[in-house]
Amino acid sequence: MFCSVVSAEDCLEPFSQQHEAVTITPDSDPASGMYHVRVPREFDGMELRLLILSATMKEAKERKEISLPLAIKTRGELTGSFFYMSSNWLNVRVAAKYGEGLCTELVAEFSM
């Protein structure tokens, strides 16, 4: 297994923006609780390297931040992932990270 750690300090010019090509949509069956993420396989000549889901969890009287990687799946021209949205999640954010240094990210946000 190969692991690499990159921090914001390693990026000469980190780039992050909300982008219409990154989408979060509910599954066609609302009862499933599943959401689909679609992202470009490449951006400005850089390959998609990582998908990160972040959300705020509402528990009783406090809120907790979570962040986890999503599996990248490609089928034909579609690239993305899927996840189950818990009913206590607020402010979901998906970041698609591109390039060797993961310094370029395209973002979509979804609020409950």
Rosetta silent file (secondary structure, phi, psi, omega in degrees, C-alpha in Angstrom):
SEQUENCE: MFCSVVSAEDCLEPFSQQHEAVTITPDSDPASGMYHVRVPREFDGMELRLLILSATMKEAKERKEISLPLAIKTRGELTGSFFYMSSNWLNVRVAAKYGEGLCTELVAEFSM
SCORE:     score description
SCORE:     0.000 S_00000001
   1 L     0.000  138.328  179.120    0.000    0.000    0.000 S_00000001
   2 L  -109.425  127.506  177.380    1.247    3.469   -0.881 S_00000001
   3 L  -123.877  143.672  179.170    0.364    6.404    1.349 S_00000001
   4 L  -137.757  135.769  178.357    1.203   10.033    0.834 S_00000001
   5 L  -112.106  125.685  178.716    0.597   12.946    3.136 S_00000001
   6 L  -126.995  130.059  176.960    0.177   16.385    1.621 S_00000001
   7 L  -112.666  166.317 -178.363   -0.601   19.465    3.652 S_00000001
   8 H   -58.809  -28.920  179.744   -1.714   22.911    2.540 S_00000001
   9 H   -67.288  -22.620 -179.747    1.796   24.184    3.197 S_00000001
  10 H   -77.269  -14.857 -178.350    3.087   21.853    0.439 S_00000001
  11 L   -90.493  125.487  176.976    0.949   23.609   -2.178 S_00000001
  12 L   -66.644  -44.225  178.794    2.484   26.628   -3.844 S_00000001
  13 L  -137.441   82.894  178.740   -0.941   27.853   -4.923 S_00000001
  14 L   -63.051  144.649 -175.719   -3.787   25.832   -3.377 S_00000001
  15 E  -132.838  124.538  177.489   -7.010   26.154   -5.362 S_00000001
  16 E  -140.647  133.541  177.455  -10.525   25.454   -4.092 S_00000001
  17 E  -155.067  151.154  169.784  -13.838   26.478   -5.611 S_00000001
  18 E   -71.515  140.172 -173.968  -17.450   25.447   -5.775 S_00000001
  19 L  -141.532  134.583 -177.309  -17.998   23.993   -9.210 S_00000001
  20 L   -66.530  -16.765  179.285  -21.159   23.075  -11.113 S_00000001
  21 L   -77.650  -14.417  176.471  -19.507   19.896  -12.432 S_00000001
  22 L   -99.491  119.310 -176.322  -19.492   18.443   -8.899 S_00000001
  23 E  -127.791  149.647  172.691  -23.009   17.380   -7.967 S_00000001
  24 E  -123.964  118.387 -178.533  -24.775   15.724   -5.040 S_00000001
  25 E  -131.947  144.489  176.871  -28.195   14.264   -5.933 S_00000001
  26 E   -69.431  152.251  176.006  -30.649   12.056   -4.060 S_00000001
  27 L   -63.217  155.617  179.824  -31.257    8.524   -5.293 S_00000001
  28 L   -64.403  -20.891  175.272  -34.373    7.998   -7.426 S_00000001
  29 L  -102.562   99.350 -176.241  -35.791    5.989   -4.484 S_00000001
  30 H   -58.231  -27.405 -178.817  -36.144    8.536   -1.635 S_00000001
  31 H   -68.754  -18.276 -177.394  -36.652    5.740    0.909 S_00000001
  32 H   -71.957  -28.554 -176.531  -33.074    4.502    0.311 S_00000001
  33 L    73.767    7.964 -178.116  -31.437    7.548    1.916 S_00000001
  34 E   -88.948  148.009  175.346  -28.691    7.262   -0.697 S_00000001
  35 E  -128.837  146.853 -178.972  -27.091   10.206   -2.480 S_00000001
  36 E  -111.031  139.990  177.684  -24.956   10.142   -5.606 S_00000001
  37 E  -113.608  131.075  174.876  -21.864   12.263   -6.254 S_00000001
  38 E  -122.520  134.926 -178.065  -20.721   13.036   -9.800 S_00000001
  39 L  -141.169  157.321  173.467  -17.371   14.671  -10.542 S_00000001
  40 L   -68.517  139.183  177.368  -15.130   15.242  -13.568 S_00000001
  41 L   -67.379  -31.956  177.629  -12.579   12.455  -14.018 S_00000001
  42 E  -134.972  152.222  175.994  -10.029   15.153  -14.975 S_00000001
  43 E  -141.826  123.885 -178.274   -9.759   18.893  -14.352 S_00000001
  44 L    48.913   41.083  177.849   -7.263   21.149  -16.150 S_00000001
  45 L    79.581    2.700  179.271   -5.297   18.053  -17.215 S_00000001
  46 E  -104.175  141.163 -179.053   -5.097   16.666  -13.663 S_00000001
  47 E   -83.407  144.956  174.322   -6.561   13.297  -12.702 S_00000001
  48 E   -62.841  128.140 -177.786   -9.077   12.860   -9.870 S_00000001
  49 E  -115.016  -29.298 -171.319   -7.183   11.447   -6.886 S_00000001
  50 E  -155.943  140.517  172.062   -9.479   11.710   -3.858 S_00000001
  51 E  -119.205  127.246 -178.649  -13.114   12.320   -2.877 S_00000001
  52 E  -121.830  127.578  173.846  -13.767   13.582    0.655 S_00000001
  53 E  -100.566  128.717  174.928  -17.179   13.792    2.317 S_00000001
  54 E  -126.266  146.087  178.889  -17.488   16.208    5.259 S_00000001
  55 E  -156.129  159.380  172.206  -20.599   16.880    7.306 S_00000001
  56 E  -100.273  127.588  177.831  -21.811   18.340   10.560 S_00000001
  57 E  -101.053  130.892  177.572  -23.590   15.792   12.771 S_00000001
  58 E   -97.308  113.900  179.385  -26.260   17.046   15.114 S_00000001
  59 E  -125.580  115.825 -178.704  -26.270   14.985   18.310 S_00000001
  60 L    50.477 -114.547 -177.061  -28.533   16.067   21.172 S_00000001
  61 L  -101.884    1.698 -178.997  -27.349   19.578   22.046 S_00000001
  62 E  -122.304  165.217  177.994  -23.953   19.468   20.356 S_00000001
  63 E  -121.890  144.513 -178.223  -22.602   19.264   16.835 S_00000001
  64 E  -131.409  139.413  178.734  -19.697   17.180   15.643 S_00000001
  65 E   -91.353  135.471  174.365  -17.702   17.401   12.398 S_00000001
  66 E  -124.110  154.585  177.530  -16.997   14.240   10.416 S_00000001
  67 E  -151.160  131.204  179.879  -14.836   13.695    7.366 S_00000001
  68 E  -150.813  150.729  178.540  -14.289   10.494    5.406 S_00000001
  69 E   -76.405  148.715  173.811  -13.001    9.391    2.013 S_00000001
  70 E  -108.622  144.953  176.110  -15.430    8.091   -0.597 S_00000001
  71 L   -68.863  135.384  178.280  -14.622    5.277   -3.004 S_00000001
  72 L   -91.162  123.947 -179.869  -14.147    6.596   -6.556 S_00000001
  73 E  -121.218  141.095  177.502  -16.170    4.649   -9.084 S_00000001
  74 E  -127.554  129.717  176.563  -16.154    5.022  -12.866 S_00000001
  75 E  -136.046  110.039 -176.585  -18.786    3.598  -15.197 S_00000001
  76 L    62.533 -123.815  179.714  -18.511    4.673  -18.826 S_00000001
  77 L   -90.453   -6.074 -177.985  -18.237    8.463  -18.832 S_00000001
  78 E   -90.880  133.339  175.051  -19.566    8.829  -15.273 S_00000001
  79 E  -128.538  139.605  179.246  -17.179    9.194  -12.353 S_00000001
  80 E   167.300 -148.132 -178.096  -18.231    9.619   -8.746 S_00000001
  81 E  -161.962 -170.881  175.728  -19.426    7.809   -5.678 S_00000001
  82 E  -150.736  160.771  177.841  -22.420    7.391   -3.401 S_00000001
  83 E  -155.316  158.136  174.758  -23.162    7.587    0.302 S_00000001
  84 E   -92.188  127.345  179.697  -25.971    7.071    2.790 S_00000001
  85 L   -96.223  116.934  176.733  -27.070   10.347    4.380 S_00000001
  86 L   -69.606  149.492 -178.185  -27.940   10.011    8.028 S_00000001
  87 L   -68.428  -14.756  179.227  -30.935   12.027    9.208 S_00000001
  88 L  -100.407   14.481  176.702  -28.738   13.890   11.714 S_00000001
  89 E   -90.127  137.400  175.054  -26.291   15.236    9.107 S_00000001
  90 E  -125.264  156.167  170.853  -26.269   18.932    8.295 S_00000001
  91 E    49.431   63.801  178.523  -24.146   20.896    5.824 S_00000001
  92 E   -78.241  138.524  179.649  -22.738   18.083    3.679 S_00000001
  93 E  -135.111  132.229  174.208  -19.687   18.977    1.585 S_00000001
  94 E  -117.760  128.281  178.223  -17.937   16.867   -1.053 S_00000001
  95 E  -115.967  124.021  174.540  -14.457   17.853   -2.218 S_00000001
  96 E   -98.244  120.228 -175.889  -12.939   16.299   -5.347 S_00000001
  97 E  -106.622  134.868 -173.437   -9.144   16.617   -5.169 S_00000001
  98 E  -121.924  153.753  172.821   -7.006   16.614   -8.296 S_00000001
  99 L    85.665  166.316 -177.610   -3.344   16.301   -9.211 S_00000001
 100 L   -58.120  -42.457 -177.488   -0.301   14.761   -7.595 S_00000001
 101 L   -90.156    2.297 -178.722   -0.228   17.184   -4.663 S_00000001
 102 L    55.977   28.005 -175.346   -4.015   17.216   -4.160 S_00000001
 103 L   -85.731  -10.585  179.716   -3.760   21.017   -4.216 S_00000001
 104 E  -111.460  125.479  177.892   -6.715   21.548   -6.559 S_00000001
 105 E  -134.590  141.221  173.133  -10.203   20.809   -5.295 S_00000001
 106 E  -110.593  139.218 -168.507  -13.670   21.263   -6.712 S_00000001
 107 E  -127.192  144.953  168.117  -16.479   21.409   -4.158 S_00000001
 108 E  -129.021  143.267  179.048  -20.223   20.825   -3.894 S_00000001
 109 E  -126.017  149.911 -177.370  -22.260   21.592   -0.776 S_00000001
 110 E  -144.034  126.443 -179.253  -25.668   20.358    0.325 S_00000001
 111 L  -115.329  141.468  177.414  -27.634   21.553    3.357 S_00000001
 112 L   -95.963    0.000    0.000  -30.513   19.824    5.089 S_00000001
